[in-house]
PDB file of C-alpha atoms in Angstrom:
ATOM      1  CA  UNK A 246     115.892  94.453 101.892  1.00  0.00           C
ATOM      2  CA  UNK A 247     115.475  90.864 101.326  1.00  0.00           C
ATOM      3  CA  UNK A 248     112.151  88.978 100.351  1.00  0.00           C
ATOM      4  CA  UNK A 249     111.578  85.357 100.935  1.00  0.00           C
ATOM      5  CA  UNK A 250     108.487  84.105  99.206  1.00  0.00           C
ATOM      6  CA  UNK A 251     106.887  80.862 100.097  1.00  0.00           C
ATOM      7  CA  UNK A 252     103.583  78.835  99.901  1.00  0.00           C
ATOM      8  CA  UNK A 253     103.781  77.541  96.217  1.00  0.00           C
ATOM      9  CA  UNK A 254     102.738  74.165  95.314  1.00  0.00           C
ATOM     10  CA  UNK A 255     100.759  71.743  93.076  1.00  0.00           C
ATOM     11  CA  UNK A 256      97.061  71.966  93.273  1.00  0.00           C
ATOM     12  CA  UNK A 257      94.139  71.081  91.158  1.00  0.00           C
ATOM     13  CA  UNK A 258      91.831  73.502  89.289  1.00  0.00           C
ATOM     14  CA  UNK A 259      89.378  75.182  91.883  1.00  0.00           C
ATOM     15  CA  UNK A 260      91.647  74.814  94.729  1.00  0.00           C
ATOM     16  CA  UNK A 261      93.228  77.526  96.850  1.00  0.00           C
ATOM     17  CA  UNK A 262      96.734  78.533  97.864  1.00  0.00           C
ATOM     18  CA  UNK A 263      98.114  81.370 100.145  1.00  0.00           C
ATOM     19  CA  UNK A 264     101.573  82.695  99.156  1.00  0.00           C
ATOM     20  CA  UNK A 265     103.646  84.662 101.913  1.00  0.00           C
ATOM     21  CA  UNK A 266     106.401  86.913 101.478  1.00  0.00           C
ATOM     22  CA  UNK A 267     108.538  87.967 104.375  1.00  0.00           C
ATOM     23  CA  UNK A 268     110.972  90.936 104.335  1.00  0.00           C
ATOM     24  CA  UNK A 269     114.090  91.573 106.335  1.00  0.00           C
ATOM     25  CA  UNK A 270     116.125  94.680 106.218  1.00  0.00           C
ATOM     26  CA  UNK A 271     115.351  98.160 106.291  1.00  0.00           C
ATOM     27  CA  UNK A 272     111.716  98.861 105.583  1.00  0.00           C
ATOM     28  CA  UNK A 273     110.713 101.980 103.507  1.00  0.00           C
ATOM     29  CA  UNK A 274     107.257 103.115 104.591  1.00  0.00           C
ATOM     30  CA  UNK A 275     106.539 104.923 101.398  1.00  0.00           C
ATOM     31  CA  UNK A 276     107.006 101.813  99.435  1.00  0.00           C
ATOM     32  CA  UNK A 277     104.301  99.442  98.072  1.00  0.00           C
ATOM     33  CA  UNK A 278     104.363  95.496  98.080  1.00  0.00           C
ATOM     34  CA  UNK A 279     103.551  93.663  94.910  1.00  0.00           C
ATOM     35  CA  UNK A 280     103.135  90.162  93.505  1.00  0.00           C
ATOM     36  CA  UNK A 281     104.033  89.199  89.839  1.00  0.00           C
ATOM     37  CA  UNK A 282     104.196  86.019  88.065  1.00  0.00           C
ATOM     38  CA  UNK A 283     105.840  84.611  85.100  1.00  0.00           C
ATOM     39  CA  UNK A 284     104.540  81.581  83.213  1.00  0.00           C
ATOM     40  CA  UNK A 285     106.617  79.450  81.062  1.00  0.00           C
ATOM     41  CA  UNK A 286     107.471  81.269  77.513  1.00  0.00           C
ATOM     42  CA  UNK A 287     105.515  84.415  78.856  1.00  0.00           C
ATOM     43  CA  UNK A 288     106.642  87.667  80.296  1.00  0.00           C
ATOM     44  CA  UNK A 289     106.559  88.590  83.892  1.00  0.00           C
ATOM     45  CA  UNK A 290     103.211  90.377  84.568  1.00  0.00           C
ATOM     46  CA  UNK A 291     102.020  92.216  87.620  1.00  0.00           C
ATOM     47  CA  UNK A 292      99.314  90.540  89.633  1.00  0.00           C
ATOM     48  CA  UNK A 293      98.514  92.621  92.728  1.00  0.00           C
ATOM     49  CA  UNK A 294     100.066  95.517  94.643  1.00  0.00           C
ATOM     50  CA  UNK A 295      99.280  96.983  97.968  1.00  0.00           C
ATOM     51  CA  UNK A 296     100.387 100.249  99.435  1.00  0.00           C
ATOM     52  CA  UNK A 297     102.314 100.444 102.596  1.00  0.00           C
ATOM     53  CA  UNK A 298      99.205 101.716 104.518  1.00  0.00           C
ATOM     54  CA  UNK A 299      97.050  99.212 102.966  1.00  0.00           C
ATOM     55  CA  UNK A 300      94.702 102.033 101.483  1.00  0.00           C
ATOM     56  CA  UNK A 301      95.357 101.458  97.921  1.00  0.00           C
ATOM     57  CA  UNK A 302      95.145  98.074  96.530  1.00  0.00           C
ATOM     58  CA  UNK A 303      95.490  96.941  92.676  1.00  0.00           C
ATOM     59  CA  UNK A 304      94.511  93.320  91.403  1.00  0.00           C
ATOM     60  CA  UNK A 305      95.049  92.675  87.546  1.00  0.00           C
ATOM     61  CA  UNK A 306      92.050  91.804  85.559  1.00  0.00           C
ATOM     62  CA  UNK A 307      93.206  88.123  85.235  1.00  0.00           C
ATOM     63  CA  UNK A 308      92.792  87.660  89.008  1.00  0.00           C
ATOM     64  CA  UNK A 309      90.366  89.950  90.015  1.00  0.00           C
ATOM     65  CA  UNK A 310      87.658  88.401  92.206  1.00  0.00           C
ATOM     66  CA  UNK A 311      89.772  85.207  92.791  1.00  0.00           C
ATOM     67  CA  UNK A 312      92.964  86.584  94.193  1.00  0.00           C
ATOM     68  CA  UNK A 313      93.378  88.948  97.179  1.00  0.00           C
ATOM     69  CA  UNK A 314      96.576  90.649  98.402  1.00  0.00           C
ATOM     70  CA  UNK A 315      97.081  91.636 102.038  1.00  0.00           C
ATOM     71  CA  UNK A 316      99.837  92.622 104.473  1.00  0.00           C
ATOM     72  CA  UNK A 317     100.859  92.671 107.893  1.00  0.00           C
ATOM     73  CA  UNK A 318     103.296  95.382 108.522  1.00  0.00           C
ATOM     74  CA  UNK A 319     103.990  94.157 111.951  1.00  0.00           C
ATOM     75  CA  UNK A 320     105.542  90.963 110.488  1.00  0.00           C
ATOM     76  CA  UNK A 321     106.808  92.579 107.407  1.00  0.00           C
ATOM     77  CA  UNK A 322     104.897  90.204 105.443  1.00  0.00           C
ATOM     78  CA  UNK A 323     102.627  90.400 102.409  1.00  0.00           C
ATOM     79  CA  UNK A 324     100.181  87.719 101.273  1.00  0.00           C
ATOM     80  CA  UNK A 325      98.516  86.604  98.331  1.00  0.00           C
ATOM     81  CA  UNK A 326      95.511  84.520  98.736  1.00  0.00           C
ATOM     82  CA  UNK A 327      94.558  82.605  95.506  1.00  0.00           C
ATOM     83  CA  UNK A 328      91.121  80.975  95.236  1.00  0.00           C
ATOM     84  CA  UNK A 329      89.372  79.272  92.410  1.00  0.00           C
ATOM     85  CA  UNK A 330      92.796  78.559  90.840  1.00  0.00           C
ATOM     86  CA  UNK A 331      92.858  77.703  87.069  1.00  0.00           C
ATOM     87  CA  UNK A 332      95.631  76.037  85.121  1.00  0.00           C
ATOM     88  CA  UNK A 333      96.342  79.213  83.292  1.00  0.00           C
ATOM     89  CA  UNK A 334      97.651  80.505  86.814  1.00  0.00           C
ATOM     90  CA  UNK A 335     100.441  78.187  86.622  1.00  0.00           C
ATOM     91  CA  UNK A 336     103.575  80.325  87.114  1.00  0.00           C
ATOM     92  CA  UNK A 337     106.432  81.239  89.096  1.00  0.00           C
ATOM     93  CA  UNK A 338     105.294  83.839  91.526  1.00  0.00           C
ATOM     94  CA  UNK A 339     107.566  86.566  92.820  1.00  0.00           C
ATOM     95  CA  UNK A 340     107.074  89.097  95.531  1.00  0.00           C
ATOM     96  CA  UNK A 341     108.637  92.658  95.163  1.00  0.00           C
ATOM     97  CA  UNK A 342     109.023  95.748  97.095  1.00  0.00           C
ATOM     98  CA  UNK A 343     108.035  98.661  94.793  1.00  0.00           C
ATOM     99  CA  UNK A 344     108.502 102.436  94.624  1.00  0.00           C
ATOM    100  CA  UNK A 345     104.633 102.959  94.532  1.00  0.00           C
ATOM    101  CA  UNK A 346     101.596 100.932  93.856  1.00  0.00           C
ATOM    102  CA  UNK A 347     102.464 101.167  90.227  1.00  0.00           C
ATOM    103  CA  UNK A 348     105.983 102.190  90.513  1.00  0.00           C
ATOM    104  CA  UNK A 349     109.247 100.289  89.546  1.00  0.00           C
ATOM    105  CA  UNK A 350     110.473  97.359  91.447  1.00  0.00           C
ATOM    106  CA  UNK A 351     113.145  98.349  93.965  1.00  0.00           C
ATOM    107  CA  UNK A 352     113.636  94.740  95.282  1.00  0.00           C
ATOM    108  CA  UNK A 353     112.682  91.024  94.071  1.00  0.00           C
ATOM    109  CA  UNK A 354     112.078  88.150  96.005  1.00  0.00           C
ATOM    110  CA  UNK A 355     113.019  84.759  94.789  1.00  0.00           C
ATOM    111  CA  UNK A 356     110.049  83.019  93.175  1.00  0.00           C
ATOM    112  CA  UNK A 357     107.885  80.197  94.266  1.00  0.00           C
ATOM    113  CA  UNK A 358     106.172  77.879  91.674  1.00  0.00           C
ATOM    114  CA  UNK A 359     102.384  77.362  91.607  1.00  0.00           C
ATOM    115  CA  UNK A 360     101.278  74.662  89.400  1.00  0.00           C
ATOM    116  CA  UNK A 361      97.550  74.080  88.739  1.00  0.00           C
ATOM    117  CA  UNK A 362      96.449  70.735  87.175  1.00  0.00           C
ATOM    118  CA  UNK A 363      93.266  70.522  85.238  1.00  0.00           C
TER     119      UNK A 363
END
């Protein structure tokens, strides 16, 4: 499985961005999609996850109410809609294919940089 993330950029605080992650290769329908981020000098953290069926969704407390994960299985694509961005959201964002909603990562995508200026 290969994952290609896109949509990052430089925005101002309060703006919105939508990240996309397209997958190719053999999909595993029991797996879940996830978004992670890593800010400079910090560890990578889980931001959001969604089950293959879409019936289970997770958002971290840091982004709950501002970010929304969604997916389109027909396009093998997962999205992260990011609203009301804050400077502390600045990070490299990674998509991933996980063994379950809160399981381990089976495949990582390359990162896309999001920079939020104040």
